[in-house]
Amino acid sequence: AQSVAQPEDQVNVAEGNPLTVKCTYSVSGNPYLFWYVQYPNRGLQFLLKYITGDNLVKGSYGFEAEFNKSQTSFHLKKPSALVSDSALYFCAVNQAGTALIFGKGTTLSVSS
Amino acid sequence: DADVTQTPRNRITKTGKRIMLECSQTKGHDRMYWYRQDPGLGLRLIYYSFDVKDINKGEISDGYSVSRQAQAKFSLSLESAIPNQTALYFCATSGQGFYNEQFFGPGTRLTVL
């Protein structure tokens, strides 16, 4: 069965510093991987996805993610964090299955 | 106007009551989904529908039912609500193909007393 793990419940970073939110996955074939962000009292917003091709994927709001097949990881990154990036981030996978399988989420807190 | 709308946005009800949550979308997508979100558990899939005549159970379908009234409408029912169904419920849509991202509604906060 496919699954997603986000090993950190919370990530704290100072504004201006680089940030990384970790995600690992388990699927039996080639995965489709997604990152979503949820701001307080809002629905989830799509950030970026990996389908195939270049392992470095660029998305909205300056975020990017690196697909690493050997480590089965898809970490979300941003070179310089903003206070407004503070939110709940979800990694998700779909391997030609039914629907997205989500991780449990990581709360990103950016301090000024 | 929002592409995916959910009604109501908030609902407080009592144990044993029947509740319906509604979802409408204007994106023209065939695929629609219902998830619930609980703190620390992420989003879990309740039901999904790939077209009007297709209904499938997700990870946590017990205690829930759905109806796909049209391409644009997908409703979720709790036949007899219980307190552990207190959660945030999201509807989502996507185009055909598992590589397509899902678009989420704003959510319905349901409290069962």
Short mmCIF file of N, CA, C and O in Angstrom, two decimals, chain B residues 35-78:
data_model
loop_
_atom_site.label_atom_id
_atom_site.label_comp_id
_atom_site.label_asym_id
_atom_site.label_seq_id
_atom_site.Cartn_x
_atom_site.Cartn_y
_atom_site.Cartn_z
N TYR B 35 -12.95 14.43 2.21
CA TYR B 35 -11.93 14.11 3.21
C TYR B 35 -12.39 14.67 4.56
O TYR B 35 -13.15 15.63 4.63
N ARG B 36 -11.86 14.08 5.63
CA ARG B 36 -11.97 14.72 6.92
C ARG B 36 -10.57 14.97 7.47
O ARG B 36 -9.63 14.20 7.22
N GLN B 37 -10.46 16.08 8.19
CA GLN B 37 -9.19 16.46 8.79
C GLN B 37 -9.33 16.48 10.29
O GLN B 37 -10.22 17.14 10.84
N ASP B 38 -8.44 15.77 10.96
CA ASP B 38 -8.37 15.77 12.41
C ASP B 38 -6.96 16.17 12.80
O ASP B 38 -5.99 15.77 12.15
N PRO B 39 -6.82 16.93 13.86
CA PRO B 39 -5.48 17.39 14.28
C PRO B 39 -4.53 16.20 14.47
O PRO B 39 -4.86 15.23 15.13
N GLY B 40 -3.36 16.31 13.86
CA GLY B 40 -2.36 15.26 14.00
C GLY B 40 -2.56 14.05 13.13
O GLY B 40 -1.70 13.15 13.10
N LEU B 41 -3.68 14.00 12.41
CA LEU B 41 -3.95 12.84 11.56
C LEU B 41 -3.95 13.17 10.08
O LEU B 41 -4.09 12.28 9.24
N GLY B 42 -3.81 14.43 9.75
CA GLY B 42 -3.81 14.81 8.34
C GLY B 42 -5.21 14.70 7.75
O GLY B 42 -6.22 14.77 8.46
N LEU B 43 -5.26 14.49 6.45
CA LEU B 43 -6.53 14.32 5.76
C LEU B 43 -6.73 12.85 5.43
O LEU B 43 -5.82 12.19 4.93
N ARG B 44 -7.91 12.37 5.71
CA ARG B 44 -8.23 10.98 5.39
C ARG B 44 -9.43 10.94 4.46
O ARG B 44 -10.40 11.67 4.65
N LEU B 45 -9.34 10.06 3.46
CA LEU B 45 -10.34 9.99 2.41
C LEU B 45 -11.57 9.23 2.89
O LEU B 45 -11.46 8.11 3.41
N ILE B 46 -12.75 9.82 2.69
CA ILE B 46 -14.00 9.20 3.11
C ILE B 46 -14.65 8.49 1.91
O ILE B 46 -14.93 7.29 1.97
N TYR B 47 -14.92 9.22 0.85
CA TYR B 47 -15.49 8.69 -0.38
C TYR B 47 -14.92 9.47 -1.55
O TYR B 47 -14.49 10.62 -1.41
N TYR B 48 -14.97 8.84 -2.73
CA TYR B 48 -14.60 9.54 -3.94
C TYR B 48 -15.45 9.05 -5.10
O TYR B 48 -16.00 7.95 -5.07
N SER B 49 -15.52 9.93 -6.11
CA SER B 49 -16.37 9.65 -7.27
C SER B 49 -15.64 10.12 -8.52
O SER B 49 -15.23 11.28 -8.60
N PHE B 50 -15.46 9.24 -9.48
CA PHE B 50 -14.74 9.60 -10.69
C PHE B 50 -15.66 10.06 -11.82
O PHE B 50 -15.21 10.59 -12.82
N ASP B 51 -16.95 9.80 -11.69
CA ASP B 51 -17.93 10.41 -12.56
C ASP B 51 -19.30 10.23 -11.90
O ASP B 51 -19.39 9.66 -10.82
N VAL B 52 -20.34 10.71 -12.54
CA VAL B 52 -21.66 10.77 -11.92
C VAL B 52 -22.16 9.40 -11.49
O VAL B 52 -22.84 9.26 -10.48
N LYS B 53 -21.78 8.36 -12.21
CA LYS B 53 -22.29 7.02 -11.89
C LYS B 53 -21.31 6.19 -11.08
O LYS B 53 -21.50 4.97 -10.91
N ASP B 54 -20.26 6.83 -10.59
CA ASP B 54 -19.20 6.10 -9.91
C ASP B 54 -19.06 6.59 -8.48
O ASP B 54 -18.89 7.79 -8.23
N ILE B 55 -19.17 5.67 -7.51
CA ILE B 55 -18.99 6.01 -6.10
C ILE B 55 -18.08 4.95 -5.49
O ILE B 55 -18.30 3.75 -5.69
N ASN B 56 -17.08 5.40 -4.73
CA ASN B 56 -16.14 4.46 -4.14
C ASN B 56 -15.87 4.83 -2.69
O ASN B 56 -15.78 6.01 -2.35
N LYS B 57 -15.72 3.81 -1.87
CA LYS B 57 -15.38 4.03 -0.47
C LYS B 57 -13.90 4.35 -0.34
O LYS B 57 -13.06 3.82 -1.05
N GLY B 58 -13.63 5.23 0.61
CA GLY B 58 -12.26 5.54 0.93
C GLY B 58 -11.81 4.83 2.19
O GLY B 58 -12.37 3.81 2.59
N GLU B 59 -10.82 5.41 2.81
CA GLU B 59 -10.20 4.79 3.99
C GLU B 59 -11.14 4.70 5.19
O GLU B 59 -11.10 3.74 5.96
N ILE B 60 -12.04 5.69 5.34
CA ILE B 60 -12.85 5.77 6.56
C ILE B 60 -14.32 6.02 6.23
O ILE B 60 -14.91 6.98 6.69
N SER B 61 -14.94 5.16 5.47
CA SER B 61 -16.30 5.39 5.00
C SER B 61 -17.39 4.98 6.00
O SER B 61 -18.55 5.40 5.84
N ASP B 62 -17.07 4.20 7.00
CA ASP B 62 -18.10 3.75 7.95
C ASP B 62 -18.77 4.93 8.63
O ASP B 62 -18.11 5.83 9.15
N GLY B 63 -20.10 4.92 8.62
CA GLY B 63 -20.86 5.99 9.25
C GLY B 63 -21.19 7.15 8.32
O GLY B 63 -21.88 8.09 8.73
N TYR B 64 -20.72 7.04 7.09
CA TYR B 64 -20.94 8.09 6.09
C TYR B 64 -21.59 7.50 4.83
O TYR B 64 -21.43 6.32 4.54
N SER B 65 -22.28 8.34 4.09
CA SER B 65 -22.76 7.98 2.76
C SER B 65 -22.65 9.21 1.87
O SER B 65 -22.51 10.33 2.37
N VAL B 66 -22.68 8.99 0.56
CA VAL B 66 -22.55 10.11 -0.37
C VAL B 66 -23.57 9.98 -1.49
O VAL B 66 -24.11 8.91 -1.74
N SER B 67 -23.77 11.10 -2.16
CA SER B 67 -24.62 11.13 -3.33
C SER B 67 -24.01 12.06 -4.35
O SER B 67 -23.61 13.18 -4.01
N ARG B 68 -23.89 11.59 -5.59
CA ARG B 68 -23.37 12.44 -6.66
C ARG B 68 -24.58 12.82 -7.53
O ARG B 68 -25.00 12.11 -8.42
N GLN B 69 -25.10 14.01 -7.25
CA GLN B 69 -26.35 14.42 -7.89
C GLN B 69 -26.14 14.88 -9.33
O GLN B 69 -27.07 14.83 -10.15
N ALA B 70 -24.95 15.36 -9.62
CA ALA B 70 -24.62 15.86 -10.94
C ALA B 70 -23.11 15.96 -11.02
O ALA B 70 -22.41 15.74 -10.03
N GLN B 71 -22.60 16.28 -12.19
CA GLN B 71 -21.15 16.40 -12.31
C GLN B 71 -20.62 17.41 -11.30
O GLN B 71 -19.54 17.24 -10.74
N ALA B 72 -21.39 18.46 -11.06
CA ALA B 72 -20.90 19.54 -10.22
C ALA B 72 -21.23 19.40 -8.75
O ALA B 72 -20.80 20.22 -7.94
N LYS B 73 -21.99 18.39 -8.35
CA LYS B 73 -22.48 18.33 -6.97
C LYS B 73 -22.22 16.96 -6.34
O LYS B 73 -22.56 15.92 -6.93
N PHE B 74 -21.69 17.01 -5.13
CA PHE B 74 -21.32 15.78 -4.42
C PHE B 74 -21.59 16.04 -2.95
O PHE B 74 -20.93 16.88 -2.33
N SER B 75 -22.55 15.33 -2.37
CA SER B 75 -22.92 15.59 -0.98
C SER B 75 -22.51 14.43 -0.08
O SER B 75 -22.48 13.26 -0.51
N LEU B 76 -22.22 14.75 1.15
CA LEU B 76 -21.81 13.79 2.16
C LEU B 76 -22.85 13.79 3.28
O LEU B 76 -23.22 14.85 3.76
N SER B 77 -23.30 12.60 3.67
CA SER B 77 -24.29 12.49 4.73
C SER B 77 -23.76 11.68 5.90
O SER B 77 -23.05 10.68 5.71
N LEU B 78 -24.11 12.13 7.08
CA LEU B 78 -23.88 11.36 8.30
C LEU B 78 -25.27 10.91 8.74
O LEU B 78 -26.09 11.73 9.14
#
